[in-house]
Amino acid sequence: MLNLVLFGPPGAGKGTQADFLIEKYKLNHLSTGDLLRDQIAAETELGKEAKRYIDKGYLAPDSVVIEMIKNILKENKEANGYIFDGFPRTVAQAKALDELLNEYNIPVSGMLCLRVDEEELKQRLLNRGKTSGRPDDQDFSIIENRIRIYNEKTEPLRDYYRAQNKYYKIDGAGSIEEVTKRLVDTIAIL
Ligand code: B4P
């Protein structure tokens, strides 16, 4: 069973690459960003709480995100494997994920970390903001905040997965197809 953690800063290409990988490897796509945006659109209590953080470029609370993941894993016991896209984003989330996957005896196969220059990230997100309607993509200071929070809270996860020999660095610059090829080549050695 293939369980991939697709990792990287905002705008690194996680969602973009996940779309291709789920098709190729027949995996379930679990994007916490998408799940949270669905909750916001449906105006649920969880969505209203998450919106307060996301719109300003902060992470949603760990408890909210972990509960969401727990329910999905429970409902999809027959899955062929997962792409965790944008999750985990904190050490607490990574520990919770390991515990949950241990319960089902399906460990993370590898953490694929997309590396992209900060200026390029800002440009990609601002470009997406022109059409996505996402408030967090439209304001330069919010984008900068998201990158700062990534460096502070999410980047340390590299060490968490490195300690388990599951960390793989992928160059996220270049065309979407070039990045896809690097990912596929890395998945082949997992
Ligand atoms: P996410 O939805 O995870 O989104 P993201 O980090 O903004 O972008 P992603 O990485 O998927 O986008 P991509 O590069 O593919 O998170 C949004 C927010 O939700 C977070 O800030 C946080 O508040 C909250 N959240 C989500 N998960 C959470 C969690 N676990 N805990 C707490 N809070 C959580 O695409 C970006 C743009 O780049 C696109 O326009 C794309 O077309 C373009 N692009 C991609 N690859 C490219 C390439 N190679 N060349 C040129 N452009 C490229």
Short mmCIF file of C-alpha atoms and ligand atoms in Angstrom, two decimals:
data_model
loop_
_atom_site.label_atom_id
_atom_site.label_comp_id
_atom_site.label_asym_id
_atom_site.label_seq_id
_atom_site.Cartn_x
_atom_site.Cartn_y
_atom_site.Cartn_z
CA MET A 1 0.00 0.00 0.00
CA LEU A 2 1.31 3.41 -0.98
CA ASN A 3 0.79 6.26 1.49
CA LEU A 4 2.42 9.48 0.41
CA VAL A 5 2.78 12.72 2.31
CA LEU A 6 3.02 15.52 -0.25
CA PHE A 7 4.81 18.32 1.51
CA GLY A 8 6.04 21.83 0.79
CA PRO A 9 5.31 25.51 1.31
CA PRO A 10 2.12 27.21 0.07
CA GLY A 11 2.25 27.31 -3.72
CA ALA A 12 4.89 24.58 -4.02
CA GLY A 13 2.62 22.48 -6.24
CA LYS A 14 1.09 20.00 -3.79
CA GLY A 15 -2.49 20.23 -5.06
CA THR A 16 -1.35 20.47 -8.68
CA GLN A 17 0.81 17.35 -8.49
CA ALA A 18 -1.66 15.40 -6.33
CA ASP A 19 -4.23 15.57 -9.16
CA PHE A 20 -1.86 13.60 -11.39
CA LEU A 21 -0.55 11.17 -8.76
CA ILE A 22 -4.00 10.04 -7.56
CA GLU A 23 -4.84 9.02 -11.14
CA LYS A 24 -1.56 7.25 -11.81
CA TYR A 25 -1.40 5.27 -8.56
CA LYS A 26 -5.18 5.00 -7.88
CA LEU A 27 -4.87 6.61 -4.49
CA ASN A 28 -7.39 8.48 -2.35
CA HIS A 29 -6.68 12.21 -2.28
CA LEU A 30 -6.84 13.74 1.14
CA SER A 31 -6.29 17.50 0.96
CA THR A 32 -6.95 19.26 4.25
CA GLY A 33 -7.04 22.60 2.39
CA ASP A 34 -9.86 21.34 0.14
CA LEU A 35 -11.69 19.74 3.06
CA LEU A 36 -11.53 22.95 5.08
CA ARG A 37 -12.69 25.05 2.10
CA ASP A 38 -15.65 22.66 1.65
CA GLN A 39 -16.59 23.19 5.28
CA ILE A 40 -16.28 26.96 4.86
CA ALA A 41 -18.49 26.91 1.74
CA ALA A 42 -21.11 24.81 3.57
CA GLU A 43 -20.98 27.29 6.48
CA THR A 44 -20.68 24.50 9.08
CA GLU A 45 -19.54 25.31 12.63
CA LEU A 46 -16.16 23.74 11.83
CA GLY A 47 -15.93 25.83 8.66
CA LYS A 48 -16.77 29.04 10.48
CA GLU A 49 -14.04 28.35 13.02
CA ALA A 50 -11.46 27.41 10.36
CA LYS A 51 -12.25 30.48 8.24
CA ARG A 52 -11.11 32.81 11.03
CA TYR A 53 -7.60 31.37 10.72
CA ILE A 54 -7.31 30.55 7.03
CA ASP A 55 -8.39 33.96 5.72
CA LYS A 56 -5.53 35.55 7.68
CA GLY A 57 -2.95 33.01 6.59
CA TYR A 58 -2.80 31.07 9.87
CA LEU A 59 -3.16 27.31 10.29
CA ALA A 60 -6.50 25.91 11.38
CA PRO A 61 -6.34 24.39 14.91
CA ASP A 62 -4.77 20.91 15.10
CA SER A 63 -7.83 19.48 16.88
CA VAL A 64 -10.14 20.49 14.00
CA VAL A 65 -7.87 19.07 11.30
CA ILE A 66 -7.03 15.81 13.13
CA GLU A 67 -10.72 15.08 13.78
CA MET A 68 -11.48 15.54 10.08
CA ILE A 69 -8.72 13.10 9.06
CA LYS A 70 -9.76 10.56 11.68
CA ASN A 71 -13.29 10.45 10.26
CA ILE A 72 -12.10 10.05 6.68
CA LEU A 73 -9.74 7.18 7.47
CA LYS A 74 -12.53 5.46 9.39
CA GLU A 75 -14.94 5.81 6.46
CA ASN A 76 -12.44 4.57 3.81
CA LYS A 77 -10.99 1.36 5.21
CA GLU A 78 -10.88 -0.22 1.73
CA ALA A 79 -8.68 2.52 0.22
CA ASN A 80 -5.79 1.50 -2.00
CA GLY A 81 -3.54 4.10 -0.37
CA TYR A 82 -3.53 7.85 0.23
CA ILE A 83 -1.97 11.07 -0.87
CA PHE A 84 -1.93 13.33 2.14
CA ASP A 85 -1.81 16.78 0.55
CA GLY A 86 -1.09 19.65 2.92
CA PHE A 87 -1.32 17.36 5.94
CA PRO A 88 0.42 17.02 8.35
CA ARG A 89 1.46 20.64 8.82
CA THR A 90 2.58 20.51 12.48
CA VAL A 91 4.47 17.97 14.58
CA ALA A 92 1.26 17.32 16.56
CA GLN A 93 -0.54 16.46 13.31
CA ALA A 94 2.31 14.18 12.18
CA LYS A 95 2.22 12.27 15.47
CA ALA A 96 -1.57 11.94 15.26
CA LEU A 97 -1.29 10.66 11.67
CA ASP A 98 1.29 8.03 12.66
CA GLU A 99 -0.94 6.85 15.50
CA LEU A 100 -3.99 6.61 13.25
CA LEU A 101 -2.13 4.79 10.48
CA ASN A 102 -0.61 2.39 13.01
CA GLU A 103 -4.14 1.45 14.06
CA TYR A 104 -4.82 0.32 10.49
CA ASN A 105 -1.27 -1.03 10.00
CA ILE A 106 -0.65 1.20 6.95
CA PRO A 107 2.47 3.36 7.63
CA VAL A 108 3.55 6.41 5.61
CA SER A 109 5.67 5.19 2.66
CA GLY A 110 7.48 8.48 2.14
CA MET A 111 7.33 12.22 2.63
CA LEU A 112 7.91 14.02 -0.68
CA CYS A 113 9.02 17.57 -0.01
CA LEU A 114 8.68 20.04 -2.90
CA ARG A 115 11.30 22.79 -2.69
CA VAL A 116 10.62 26.11 -4.46
CA ASP A 117 12.25 29.51 -4.17
CA GLU A 118 10.25 31.98 -2.02
CA GLU A 119 9.86 34.62 -4.74
CA GLU A 120 8.47 32.01 -7.12
CA LEU A 121 5.99 30.84 -4.46
CA LYS A 122 4.65 34.37 -3.96
CA GLN A 123 4.28 34.85 -7.71
CA ARG A 124 2.40 31.55 -8.17
CA LEU A 125 -0.02 32.30 -5.34
CA LEU A 126 -0.70 35.87 -6.51
CA ASN A 127 -1.35 34.52 -10.02
CA ARG A 128 -3.78 31.93 -8.68
CA GLY A 129 -5.45 34.67 -6.60
CA LYS A 130 -6.50 36.46 -9.80
CA THR A 131 -8.88 33.61 -10.65
CA SER A 132 -9.29 31.34 -7.59
CA GLY A 133 -11.42 33.70 -5.50
CA ARG A 134 -9.43 32.49 -2.48
CA PRO A 135 -8.98 35.40 -0.02
CA ASP A 136 -5.69 33.88 1.20
CA ASP A 137 -4.19 34.12 -2.32
CA GLN A 138 -5.12 37.73 -2.99
CA ASP A 139 -3.26 39.71 -0.38
CA PHE A 140 0.53 39.91 -0.40
CA SER A 141 0.84 40.26 3.39
CA ILE A 142 -1.36 37.17 3.92
CA ILE A 143 0.78 35.18 1.48
CA GLU A 144 3.89 36.30 3.36
CA ASN A 145 2.26 35.25 6.62
CA ARG A 146 1.49 31.78 5.22
CA ILE A 147 5.12 31.36 4.20
CA ARG A 148 6.31 32.58 7.62
CA ILE A 149 3.99 30.12 9.41
CA TYR A 150 5.22 27.34 7.11
CA ASN A 151 8.84 28.09 8.03
CA GLU A 152 7.97 28.23 11.74
CA LYS A 153 5.51 25.37 12.24
CA THR A 154 5.63 23.09 9.21
CA GLU A 155 9.25 23.05 8.07
CA PRO A 156 10.39 21.28 11.32
CA LEU A 157 8.46 18.23 10.11
CA ARG A 158 11.33 17.53 7.73
CA ASP A 159 13.37 16.42 10.73
CA TYR A 160 10.47 14.33 12.01
CA TYR A 161 10.34 12.31 8.77
CA ARG A 162 14.11 12.36 8.27
CA ALA A 163 14.46 10.57 11.61
CA GLN A 164 12.23 7.82 10.19
CA ASN A 165 14.24 7.69 6.90
CA LYS A 166 11.14 8.82 5.01
CA TYR A 167 12.19 12.28 3.84
CA TYR A 168 12.69 12.84 0.08
CA LYS A 169 13.61 16.26 -1.29
CA ILE A 170 12.14 17.11 -4.72
CA ASP A 171 13.05 20.16 -6.80
CA GLY A 172 9.65 21.87 -7.35
CA ALA A 173 10.95 24.44 -9.87
CA GLY A 174 10.42 24.07 -13.61
CA SER A 175 7.35 22.98 -15.54
CA ILE A 176 4.53 20.97 -13.93
CA GLU A 177 5.52 17.97 -16.11
CA GLU A 178 9.17 18.19 -15.04
CA VAL A 179 8.17 18.17 -11.37
CA THR A 180 5.79 15.25 -11.96
CA LYS A 181 8.61 13.23 -13.50
CA ARG A 182 10.84 13.85 -10.47
CA LEU A 183 8.04 12.70 -8.17
CA VAL A 184 7.35 9.54 -10.18
CA ASP A 185 11.08 8.69 -10.24
CA THR A 186 11.22 9.08 -6.46
CA ILE A 187 8.06 7.05 -5.83
CA ALA A 188 9.65 4.23 -7.87
CA ILE A 189 12.34 3.79 -5.21
CA LEU A 190 10.06 3.86 -2.15
P1 B4P B 1 -3.77 24.30 0.95
O1 B4P B 1 -5.09 24.16 0.31
O2 B4P B 1 -3.05 23.09 1.39
O3 B4P B 1 -3.04 25.10 -0.17
P2 B4P B 1 -1.70 25.75 -0.52
O4 B4P B 1 -0.60 25.39 0.42
O5 B4P B 1 -2.03 27.16 -0.72
O6 B4P B 1 -1.37 25.31 -1.98
P3 B4P B 1 -0.90 24.10 -2.79
O7 B4P B 1 0.53 23.81 -2.48
O8 B4P B 1 -1.83 22.95 -2.77
O9 B4P B 1 -1.10 24.78 -4.21
P4 B4P B 1 -0.29 24.51 -5.46
O10 B4P B 1 1.12 24.77 -5.07
O11 B4P B 1 -0.62 23.21 -6.09
O12 B4P B 1 -3.87 25.25 2.25
C1 B4P B 1 -4.63 26.43 2.34
C2 B4P B 1 -4.81 26.88 3.78
O13 B4P B 1 -5.66 25.92 4.51
C3 B4P B 1 -3.54 26.94 4.64
O14 B4P B 1 -2.86 28.18 4.49
C4 B4P B 1 -4.11 26.74 6.07
O15 B4P B 1 -4.62 27.93 6.59
C5 B4P B 1 -5.25 25.75 5.87
N1 B4P B 1 -4.83 24.36 6.10
C6 B4P B 1 -4.73 23.39 5.13
N2 B4P B 1 -4.30 22.24 5.67
C7 B4P B 1 -4.11 22.47 7.01
C8 B4P B 1 -3.63 21.67 8.08
N3 B4P B 1 -3.24 20.41 7.89
N4 B4P B 1 -3.55 22.24 9.31
C9 B4P B 1 -3.93 23.50 9.51
N5 B4P B 1 -4.37 24.31 8.53
C10 B4P B 1 -4.46 23.82 7.29
O16 B4P B 1 -0.67 25.62 -6.48
C11 B4P B 1 -0.33 26.97 -6.33
C12 B4P B 1 -0.31 27.64 -7.69
O17 B4P B 1 0.93 27.35 -8.34
C13 B4P B 1 -1.41 27.16 -8.65
O18 B4P B 1 -1.94 28.25 -9.32
C14 B4P B 1 -0.67 26.25 -9.62
O19 B4P B 1 -1.24 26.23 -10.90
C15 B4P B 1 0.71 26.86 -9.65
N6 B4P B 1 1.76 25.88 -9.92
C16 B4P B 1 1.90 24.65 -9.37
N7 B4P B 1 2.99 24.04 -9.86
C17 B4P B 1 3.58 24.93 -10.74
C18 B4P B 1 4.75 24.89 -11.57
N8 B4P B 1 5.56 23.82 -11.61
N9 B4P B 1 5.04 25.99 -12.30
C19 B4P B 1 4.25 27.07 -12.28
N10 B4P B 1 3.11 27.17 -11.54
C20 B4P B 1 2.79 26.11 -10.78
#
